[in-house]
């Protein structure tokens, strides 16, 4: 499943997409620890898979929550995406 | 001093609440009586299924107390059936207020429930589901079993939701149940209301009314804007045949026909009440959990 967390507003599209098919097979979920803003968490989804999700409190402000890790914040590579060994995590912006 | 009060204004946004049950079936003969409760931001639905077949449901407005709304909805669905709450084998809660369903054995997200419910309502050929709820709008793609493949949700603004439509029904003093038909009574389609935000769209509509636009034309402009808004959500998530719409707005022919026109794709004709899709999916999850031995 592709779970898209985020929103689209007048300033653009801001979604974090999780490929839960890949994510469920990842034993360490390194992306959760890699995120300095604690945006991600491990949940048990509706199909009983252990996958990551964007925390509820960040879903409507994801553009701002993730801003420190974007190139304008001086980062070359987004830490959570870099930590995802299976390529199951993507940012739309 | 005598103060003359004007009559209380009519609530044009208020839709009809109702319940239903199948009197030809005897629930006492059922092996699994599964319940599903969808506590939404605007409406609450309760569904009862007997061995996976729809038996009873109710649809009512969510009050300020979610647990109370859930109990009232389930009791109303049971009305005239002789069934009691303790007769339910297993119940799943879903929707915005799912964590506040006191008698639910488990909670499942409304995204998974709408996909499962649409699969039951429209058949296994459904691949794209658009749920137009009271306070959010969801684009869901699912497989032949009703399992979610991908989803996208707009719950950040009221554009494309039932609440947005209620605002317009009240503004134009048109019953919410007549908005769709009325919006189609225009000779030529007007340009859509340009504002994305419902608050600004309302301001814009007020300006159009002052400029002499008839109500039908203003409603057409708003329905068109709403359709455009949800189509962009659908296209971002991908659209695949067959396509179905659930939720309250699925009953608004003005919005549905404009979505179909923009997508160049006909939505499947509903065989059941589109508002119960979430609760129906929850009841199907409840049955599946009992069969898996988790109930």
PDB file of N, CA, C and O in Angstrom, chain B residues 169-228:
ATOM      1  N   UNK B 169     -25.543  25.773   1.293  1.00  0.00           N
ATOM      2  CA  UNK B 169     -26.996  25.552   1.394  1.00  0.00           C
ATOM      3  C   UNK B 169     -27.611  26.609   2.296  1.00  0.00           C
ATOM      4  O   UNK B 169     -28.656  27.196   1.975  1.00  0.00           O
ATOM      5  N   UNK B 170     -26.950  26.883   3.394  1.00  0.00           N
ATOM      6  CA  UNK B 170     -27.453  27.893   4.328  1.00  0.00           C
ATOM      7  C   UNK B 170     -27.392  29.297   3.737  1.00  0.00           C
ATOM      8  O   UNK B 170     -28.328  30.080   3.857  1.00  0.00           O
ATOM      9  N   UNK B 171     -26.292  29.593   3.062  1.00  0.00           N
ATOM     10  CA  UNK B 171     -26.118  30.927   2.476  1.00  0.00           C
ATOM     11  C   UNK B 171     -27.225  31.225   1.456  1.00  0.00           C
ATOM     12  O   UNK B 171     -27.786  32.311   1.428  1.00  0.00           O
ATOM     13  N   UNK B 172     -27.539  30.215   0.630  1.00  0.00           N
ATOM     14  CA  UNK B 172     -28.500  30.424  -0.457  1.00  0.00           C
ATOM     15  C   UNK B 172     -29.925  30.042  -0.066  1.00  0.00           C
ATOM     16  O   UNK B 172     -30.849  30.139  -0.876  1.00  0.00           O
ATOM     17  N   UNK B 173     -30.106  29.599   1.181  1.00  0.00           N
ATOM     18  CA  UNK B 173     -31.433  29.198   1.666  1.00  0.00           C
ATOM     19  C   UNK B 173     -32.055  28.132   0.755  1.00  0.00           C
ATOM     20  O   UNK B 173     -33.205  28.233   0.325  1.00  0.00           O
ATOM     21  N   UNK B 174     -31.239  27.131   0.444  1.00  0.00           N
ATOM     22  CA  UNK B 174     -31.699  25.998  -0.366  1.00  0.00           C
ATOM     23  C   UNK B 174     -31.445  24.731   0.455  1.00  0.00           C
ATOM     24  O   UNK B 174     -30.357  24.576   1.009  1.00  0.00           O
ATOM     25  N   UNK B 175     -32.440  23.871   0.544  1.00  0.00           N
ATOM     26  CA  UNK B 175     -32.265  22.634   1.307  1.00  0.00           C
ATOM     27  C   UNK B 175     -31.065  21.852   0.764  1.00  0.00           C
ATOM     28  O   UNK B 175     -30.906  21.711  -0.456  1.00  0.00           O
ATOM     29  N   UNK B 176     -30.241  21.319   1.659  1.00  0.00           N
ATOM     30  CA  UNK B 176     -29.033  20.587   1.263  1.00  0.00           C
ATOM     31  C   UNK B 176     -29.365  19.432   0.305  1.00  0.00           C
ATOM     32  O   UNK B 176     -28.581  19.100  -0.575  1.00  0.00           O
ATOM     33  N   UNK B 177     -30.572  18.879   0.458  1.00  0.00           N
ATOM     34  CA  UNK B 177     -30.963  17.743  -0.382  1.00  0.00           C
ATOM     35  C   UNK B 177     -31.392  18.177  -1.799  1.00  0.00           C
ATOM     36  O   UNK B 177     -31.576  17.358  -2.678  1.00  0.00           O
ATOM     37  N   UNK B 178     -31.555  19.487  -2.001  1.00  0.00           N
ATOM     38  CA  UNK B 178     -31.980  19.986  -3.321  1.00  0.00           C
ATOM     39  C   UNK B 178     -30.854  20.700  -4.070  1.00  0.00           C
ATOM     40  O   UNK B 178     -31.023  21.096  -5.220  1.00  0.00           O
ATOM     41  N   UNK B 179     -29.735  20.879  -3.378  1.00  0.00           N
ATOM     42  CA  UNK B 179     -28.621  21.644  -3.957  1.00  0.00           C
ATOM     43  C   UNK B 179     -28.162  21.075  -5.310  1.00  0.00           C
ATOM     44  O   UNK B 179     -28.017  21.815  -6.284  1.00  0.00           O
ATOM     45  N   UNK B 180     -27.978  19.761  -5.359  1.00  0.00           N
ATOM     46  CA  UNK B 180     -27.453  19.124  -6.575  1.00  0.00           C
ATOM     47  C   UNK B 180     -28.338  19.344  -7.781  1.00  0.00           C
ATOM     48  O   UNK B 180     -27.884  19.800  -8.836  1.00  0.00           O
ATOM     49  N   UNK B 181     -29.632  19.017  -7.626  1.00  0.00           N
ATOM     50  CA  UNK B 181     -30.587  19.173  -8.732  1.00  0.00           C
ATOM     51  C   UNK B 181     -30.640  20.630  -9.182  1.00  0.00           C
ATOM     52  O   UNK B 181     -30.645  20.921 -10.378  1.00  0.00           O
ATOM     53  N   UNK B 182     -30.693  21.526  -8.207  1.00  0.00           N
ATOM     54  CA  UNK B 182     -30.816  22.949  -8.540  1.00  0.00           C
ATOM     55  C   UNK B 182     -29.597  23.457  -9.311  1.00  0.00           C
ATOM     56  O   UNK B 182     -29.721  24.280 -10.217  1.00  0.00           O
ATOM     57  N   UNK B 183     -28.420  22.925  -8.954  1.00  0.00           N
ATOM     58  CA  UNK B 183     -27.192  23.390  -9.613  1.00  0.00           C
ATOM     59  C   UNK B 183     -27.139  22.990 -11.091  1.00  0.00           C
ATOM     60  O   UNK B 183     -26.358  23.536 -11.865  1.00  0.00           O
ATOM     61  N   UNK B 184     -27.987  22.023 -11.451  1.00  0.00           N
ATOM     62  CA  UNK B 184     -27.997  21.578 -12.854  1.00  0.00           C
ATOM     63  C   UNK B 184     -29.008  22.363 -13.701  1.00  0.00           C
ATOM     64  O   UNK B 184     -29.071  22.204 -14.913  1.00  0.00           O
ATOM     65  N   UNK B 185     -29.786  23.206 -13.026  1.00  0.00           N
ATOM     66  CA  UNK B 185     -30.807  23.971 -13.749  1.00  0.00           C
ATOM     67  C   UNK B 185     -30.235  25.267 -14.328  1.00  0.00           C
ATOM     68  O   UNK B 185     -30.764  26.360 -14.111  1.00  0.00           O
ATOM     69  N   UNK B 186     -29.141  25.131 -15.030  1.00  0.00           N
ATOM     70  CA  UNK B 186     -28.535  26.298 -15.694  1.00  0.00           C
ATOM     71  C   UNK B 186     -28.384  25.967 -17.180  1.00  0.00           C
ATOM     72  O   UNK B 186     -28.101  24.823 -17.532  1.00  0.00           O
ATOM     73  N   UNK B 187     -28.618  26.963 -18.004  1.00  0.00           N
ATOM     74  CA  UNK B 187     -28.510  26.727 -19.453  1.00  0.00           C
ATOM     75  C   UNK B 187     -27.056  26.554 -19.871  1.00  0.00           C
ATOM     76  O   UNK B 187     -26.704  25.713 -20.669  1.00  0.00           O
ATOM     77  N   UNK B 188     -26.217  27.395 -19.279  1.00  0.00           N
ATOM     78  CA  UNK B 188     -24.786  27.338 -19.605  1.00  0.00           C
ATOM     79  C   UNK B 188     -23.985  27.275 -18.309  1.00  0.00           C
ATOM     80  O   UNK B 188     -24.313  27.996 -17.359  1.00  0.00           O
ATOM     81  N   UNK B 189     -22.985  26.402 -18.294  1.00  0.00           N
ATOM     82  CA  UNK B 189     -22.174  26.231 -17.077  1.00  0.00           C
ATOM     83  C   UNK B 189     -21.380  27.520 -16.797  1.00  0.00           C
ATOM     84  O   UNK B 189     -20.606  27.968 -17.652  1.00  0.00           O
ATOM     85  N   UNK B 190     -21.563  28.107 -15.606  1.00  0.00           N
ATOM     86  CA  UNK B 190     -20.788  29.317 -15.286  1.00  0.00           C
ATOM     87  C   UNK B 190     -19.344  28.961 -14.924  1.00  0.00           C
ATOM     88  O   UNK B 190     -19.060  27.795 -14.631  1.00  0.00           O
ATOM     89  N   UNK B 191     -18.443  29.937 -14.919  1.00  0.00           N
ATOM     90  CA  UNK B 191     -17.080  29.623 -14.460  1.00  0.00           C
ATOM     91  C   UNK B 191     -17.114  29.236 -12.980  1.00  0.00           C
ATOM     92  O   UNK B 191     -17.936  29.767 -12.232  1.00  0.00           O
ATOM     93  N   UNK B 192     -16.262  28.296 -12.557  1.00  0.00           N
ATOM     94  CA  UNK B 192     -16.295  27.883 -11.145  1.00  0.00           C
ATOM     95  C   UNK B 192     -15.936  29.037 -10.213  1.00  0.00           C
ATOM     96  O   UNK B 192     -15.218  29.960 -10.615  1.00  0.00           O
ATOM     97  N   UNK B 193     -16.436  28.954  -8.997  1.00  0.00           N
ATOM     98  CA  UNK B 193     -16.015  29.912  -7.967  1.00  0.00           C
ATOM     99  C   UNK B 193     -14.504  29.782  -7.853  1.00  0.00           C
ATOM    100  O   UNK B 193     -13.986  28.663  -7.775  1.00  0.00           O
ATOM    101  N   UNK B 194     -13.791  30.899  -7.892  1.00  0.00           N
ATOM    102  CA  UNK B 194     -12.332  30.798  -7.991  1.00  0.00           C
ATOM    103  C   UNK B 194     -11.637  30.477  -6.674  1.00  0.00           C
ATOM    104  O   UNK B 194     -10.548  29.919  -6.666  1.00  0.00           O
ATOM    105  N   UNK B 195     -12.269  30.799  -5.555  1.00  0.00           N
ATOM    106  CA  UNK B 195     -11.601  30.587  -4.271  1.00  0.00           C
ATOM    107  C   UNK B 195     -11.575  29.116  -3.878  1.00  0.00           C
ATOM    108  O   UNK B 195     -12.583  28.424  -3.992  1.00  0.00           O
ATOM    109  N   UNK B 196     -10.448  28.649  -3.419  1.00  0.00           N
ATOM    110  CA  UNK B 196     -10.328  27.282  -2.929  1.00  0.00           C
ATOM    111  C   UNK B 196     -10.940  27.187  -1.533  1.00  0.00           C
ATOM    112  O   UNK B 196     -11.639  26.247  -1.212  1.00  0.00           O
ATOM    113  N   UNK B 197     -10.705  28.189  -0.741  1.00  0.00           N
ATOM    114  CA  UNK B 197     -11.169  28.196   0.651  1.00  0.00           C
ATOM    115  C   UNK B 197     -12.683  28.430   0.713  1.00  0.00           C
ATOM    116  O   UNK B 197     -13.217  29.305   0.037  1.00  0.00           O
ATOM    117  N   UNK B 198     -13.376  27.653   1.545  1.00  0.00           N
ATOM    118  CA  UNK B 198     -14.839  27.764   1.648  1.00  0.00           C
ATOM    119  C   UNK B 198     -15.254  29.134   2.181  1.00  0.00           C
ATOM    120  O   UNK B 198     -16.244  29.712   1.735  1.00  0.00           O
ATOM    121  N   UNK B 199     -14.475  29.657   3.111  1.00  0.00           N
ATOM    122  CA  UNK B 199     -14.811  30.968   3.678  1.00  0.00           C
ATOM    123  C   UNK B 199     -14.737  32.034   2.591  1.00  0.00           C
ATOM    124  O   UNK B 199     -15.656  32.851   2.429  1.00  0.00           O
ATOM    125  N   UNK B 200     -13.683  32.017   1.790  1.00  0.00           N
ATOM    126  CA  UNK B 200     -13.563  32.996   0.706  1.00  0.00           C
ATOM    127  C   UNK B 200     -14.563  32.712  -0.412  1.00  0.00           C
ATOM    128  O   UNK B 200     -15.077  33.630  -1.045  1.00  0.00           O
ATOM    129  N   UNK B 201     -14.841  31.424  -0.639  1.00  0.00           N
ATOM    130  CA  UNK B 201     -15.824  31.059  -1.674  1.00  0.00           C
ATOM    131  C   UNK B 201     -17.196  31.602  -1.295  1.00  0.00           C
ATOM    132  O   UNK B 201     -17.963  32.052  -2.149  1.00  0.00           O
ATOM    133  N   UNK B 202     -17.505  31.580  -0.005  1.00  0.00           N
ATOM    134  CA  UNK B 202     -18.784  32.111   0.474  1.00  0.00           C
ATOM    135  C   UNK B 202     -18.848  33.619   0.220  1.00  0.00           C
ATOM    136  O   UNK B 202     -19.871  34.144  -0.227  1.00  0.00           O
ATOM    137  N   UNK B 203     -17.733  34.300   0.485  1.00  0.00           N
ATOM    138  CA  UNK B 203     -17.663  35.748   0.242  1.00  0.00           C
ATOM    139  C   UNK B 203     -17.862  36.023  -1.249  1.00  0.00           C
ATOM    140  O   UNK B 203     -18.605  36.934  -1.641  1.00  0.00           O
ATOM    141  N   UNK B 204     -17.203  35.196  -2.075  1.00  0.00           N
ATOM    142  CA  UNK B 204     -17.307  35.359  -3.522  1.00  0.00           C
ATOM    143  C   UNK B 204     -18.748  35.135  -3.995  1.00  0.00           C
ATOM    144  O   UNK B 204     -19.272  35.876  -4.819  1.00  0.00           O
ATOM    145  N   UNK B 205     -19.380  34.105  -3.424  1.00  0.00           N
ATOM    146  CA  UNK B 205     -20.769  33.791  -3.802  1.00  0.00           C
ATOM    147  C   UNK B 205     -21.708  34.917  -3.398  1.00  0.00           C
ATOM    148  O   UNK B 205     -22.645  35.256  -4.137  1.00  0.00           O
ATOM    149  N   UNK B 206     -21.459  35.506  -2.243  1.00  0.00           N
ATOM    150  CA  UNK B 206     -22.289  36.639  -1.804  1.00  0.00           C
ATOM    151  C   UNK B 206     -22.182  37.764  -2.820  1.00  0.00           C
ATOM    152  O   UNK B 206     -23.177  38.396  -3.188  1.00  0.00           O
ATOM    153  N   UNK B 207     -20.969  38.010  -3.299  1.00  0.00           N
ATOM    154  CA  UNK B 207     -20.743  39.037  -4.325  1.00  0.00           C
ATOM    155  C   UNK B 207     -21.498  38.722  -5.615  1.00  0.00           C
ATOM    156  O   UNK B 207     -22.084  39.613  -6.237  1.00  0.00           O
ATOM    157  N   UNK B 208     -21.507  37.442  -5.990  1.00  0.00           N
ATOM    158  CA  UNK B 208     -22.210  37.037  -7.223  1.00  0.00           C
ATOM    159  C   UNK B 208     -23.716  37.239  -7.077  1.00  0.00           C
ATOM    160  O   UNK B 208     -24.392  37.671  -8.015  1.00  0.00           O
ATOM    161  N   UNK B 209     -24.239  36.927  -5.883  1.00  0.00           N
ATOM    162  CA  UNK B 209     -25.675  37.136  -5.636  1.00  0.00           C
ATOM    163  C   UNK B 209     -26.012  38.623  -5.732  1.00  0.00           C
ATOM    164  O   UNK B 209     -27.023  39.018  -6.316  1.00  0.00           O
ATOM    165  N   UNK B 210     -25.150  39.449  -5.177  1.00  0.00           N
ATOM    166  CA  UNK B 210     -25.366  40.913  -5.219  1.00  0.00           C
ATOM    167  C   UNK B 210     -25.280  41.416  -6.656  1.00  0.00           C
ATOM    168  O   UNK B 210     -25.908  42.400  -7.019  1.00  0.00           O
ATOM    169  N   UNK B 211     -24.476  40.715  -7.462  1.00  0.00           N
ATOM    170  CA  UNK B 211     -24.337  41.116  -8.874  1.00  0.00           C
ATOM    171  C   UNK B 211     -25.522  40.630  -9.720  1.00  0.00           C
ATOM    172  O   UNK B 211     -25.568  40.857 -10.918  1.00  0.00           O
ATOM    173  N   UNK B 212     -26.466  39.939  -9.073  1.00  0.00           N
ATOM    174  CA  UNK B 212     -27.682  39.538  -9.776  1.00  0.00           C
ATOM    175  C   UNK B 212     -27.701  38.105 -10.274  1.00  0.00           C
ATOM    176  O   UNK B 212     -28.619  37.712 -10.991  1.00  0.00           O
ATOM    177  N   UNK B 213     -26.714  37.307  -9.900  1.00  0.00           N
ATOM    178  CA  UNK B 213     -26.716  35.900 -10.329  1.00  0.00           C
ATOM    179  C   UNK B 213     -27.864  35.168  -9.629  1.00  0.00           C
ATOM    180  O   UNK B 213     -28.049  35.329  -8.416  1.00  0.00           O
ATOM    181  N   UNK B 214     -28.617  34.319 -10.352  1.00  0.00           N
ATOM    182  CA  UNK B 214     -29.627  33.498  -9.665  1.00  0.00           C
ATOM    183  C   UNK B 214     -28.952  32.415  -8.826  1.00  0.00           C
ATOM    184  O   UNK B 214     -27.792  32.061  -9.074  1.00  0.00           O
ATOM    185  N   UNK B 215     -29.699  31.879  -7.856  1.00  0.00           N
ATOM    186  CA  UNK B 215     -29.147  30.846  -6.948  1.00  0.00           C
ATOM    187  C   UNK B 215     -28.614  29.645  -7.720  1.00  0.00           C
ATOM    188  O   UNK B 215     -27.574  29.081  -7.373  1.00  0.00           O
ATOM    189  N   UNK B 216     -29.332  29.246  -8.765  1.00  0.00           N
ATOM    190  CA  UNK B 216     -28.938  28.065  -9.542  1.00  0.00           C
ATOM    191  C   UNK B 216     -27.534  28.232 -10.108  1.00  0.00           C
ATOM    192  O   UNK B 216     -26.721  27.315 -10.110  1.00  0.00           O
ATOM    193  N   UNK B 217     -27.269  29.458 -10.583  1.00  0.00           N
ATOM    194  CA  UNK B 217     -25.977  29.722 -11.225  1.00  0.00           C
ATOM    195  C   UNK B 217     -24.846  29.722 -10.184  1.00  0.00           C
ATOM    196  O   UNK B 217     -23.745  29.208 -10.434  1.00  0.00           O
ATOM    197  N   UNK B 218     -25.149  30.308  -9.017  1.00  0.00           N
ATOM    198  CA  UNK B 218     -24.130  30.345  -7.953  1.00  0.00           C
ATOM    199  C   UNK B 218     -23.824  28.913  -7.485  1.00  0.00           C
ATOM    200  O   UNK B 218     -22.662  28.546  -7.305  1.00  0.00           O
ATOM    201  N   UNK B 219     -24.893  28.123  -7.346  1.00  0.00           N
ATOM    202  CA  UNK B 219     -24.684  26.726  -6.920  1.00  0.00           C
ATOM    203  C   UNK B 219     -23.900  25.945  -7.972  1.00  0.00           C
ATOM    204  O   UNK B 219     -23.038  25.133  -7.625  1.00  0.00           O
ATOM    205  N   UNK B 220     -24.200  26.197  -9.232  1.00  0.00           N
ATOM    206  CA  UNK B 220     -23.465  25.528 -10.318  1.00  0.00           C
ATOM    207  C   UNK B 220     -21.984  25.888 -10.239  1.00  0.00           C
ATOM    208  O   UNK B 220     -21.108  25.022 -10.377  1.00  0.00           O
ATOM    209  N   UNK B 221     -21.705  27.171  -9.976  1.00  0.00           N
ATOM    210  CA  UNK B 221     -20.312  27.632  -9.888  1.00  0.00           C
ATOM    211  C   UNK B 221     -19.598  26.979  -8.704  1.00  0.00           C
ATOM    212  O   UNK B 221     -18.416  26.618  -8.792  1.00  0.00           O
ATOM    213  N   UNK B 222     -20.334  26.777  -7.585  1.00  0.00           N
ATOM    214  CA  UNK B 222     -19.697  26.170  -6.419  1.00  0.00           C
ATOM    215  C   UNK B 222     -19.510  24.661  -6.604  1.00  0.00           C
ATOM    216  O   UNK B 222     -18.450  24.117  -6.279  1.00  0.00           O
ATOM    217  N   UNK B 223     -20.556  23.994  -7.137  1.00  0.00           N
ATOM    218  CA  UNK B 223     -20.451  22.544  -7.365  1.00  0.00           C
ATOM    219  C   UNK B 223     -19.297  22.250  -8.331  1.00  0.00           C
ATOM    220  O   UNK B 223     -18.568  21.272  -8.175  1.00  0.00           O
ATOM    221  N   UNK B 224     -19.155  23.102  -9.311  1.00  0.00           N
ATOM    222  CA  UNK B 224     -18.093  22.937 -10.292  1.00  0.00           C
ATOM    223  C   UNK B 224     -16.711  23.098  -9.636  1.00  0.00           C
ATOM    224  O   UNK B 224     -15.784  22.320  -9.896  1.00  0.00           O
ATOM    225  N   UNK B 225     -16.589  24.092  -8.753  1.00  0.00           N
ATOM    226  CA  UNK B 225     -15.315  24.315  -8.045  1.00  0.00           C
ATOM    227  C   UNK B 225     -14.999  23.126  -7.140  1.00  0.00           C
ATOM    228  O   UNK B 225     -13.851  22.673  -7.050  1.00  0.00           O
ATOM    229  N   UNK B 226     -16.044  22.599  -6.489  1.00  0.00           N
ATOM    230  CA  UNK B 226     -15.857  21.461  -5.582  1.00  0.00           C
ATOM    231  C   UNK B 226     -15.398  20.229  -6.381  1.00  0.00           C
ATOM    232  O   UNK B 226     -14.476  19.516  -5.972  1.00  0.00           O
ATOM    233  N   UNK B 227     -16.033  20.015  -7.518  1.00  0.00           N
ATOM    234  CA  UNK B 227     -15.672  18.875  -8.367  1.00  0.00           C
ATOM    235  C   UNK B 227     -14.217  18.999  -8.819  1.00  0.00           C
ATOM    236  O   UNK B 227     -13.448  18.034  -8.761  1.00  0.00           O
ATOM    237  N   UNK B 228     -13.832  20.201  -9.223  1.00  0.00           N
ATOM    238  CA  UNK B 228     -12.464  20.420  -9.693  1.00  0.00           C
ATOM    239  C   UNK B 228     -11.455  20.125  -8.580  1.00  0.00           C
ATOM    240  O   UNK B 228     -10.407  19.530  -8.809  1.00  0.00           O
TER     241      UNK B 228
END
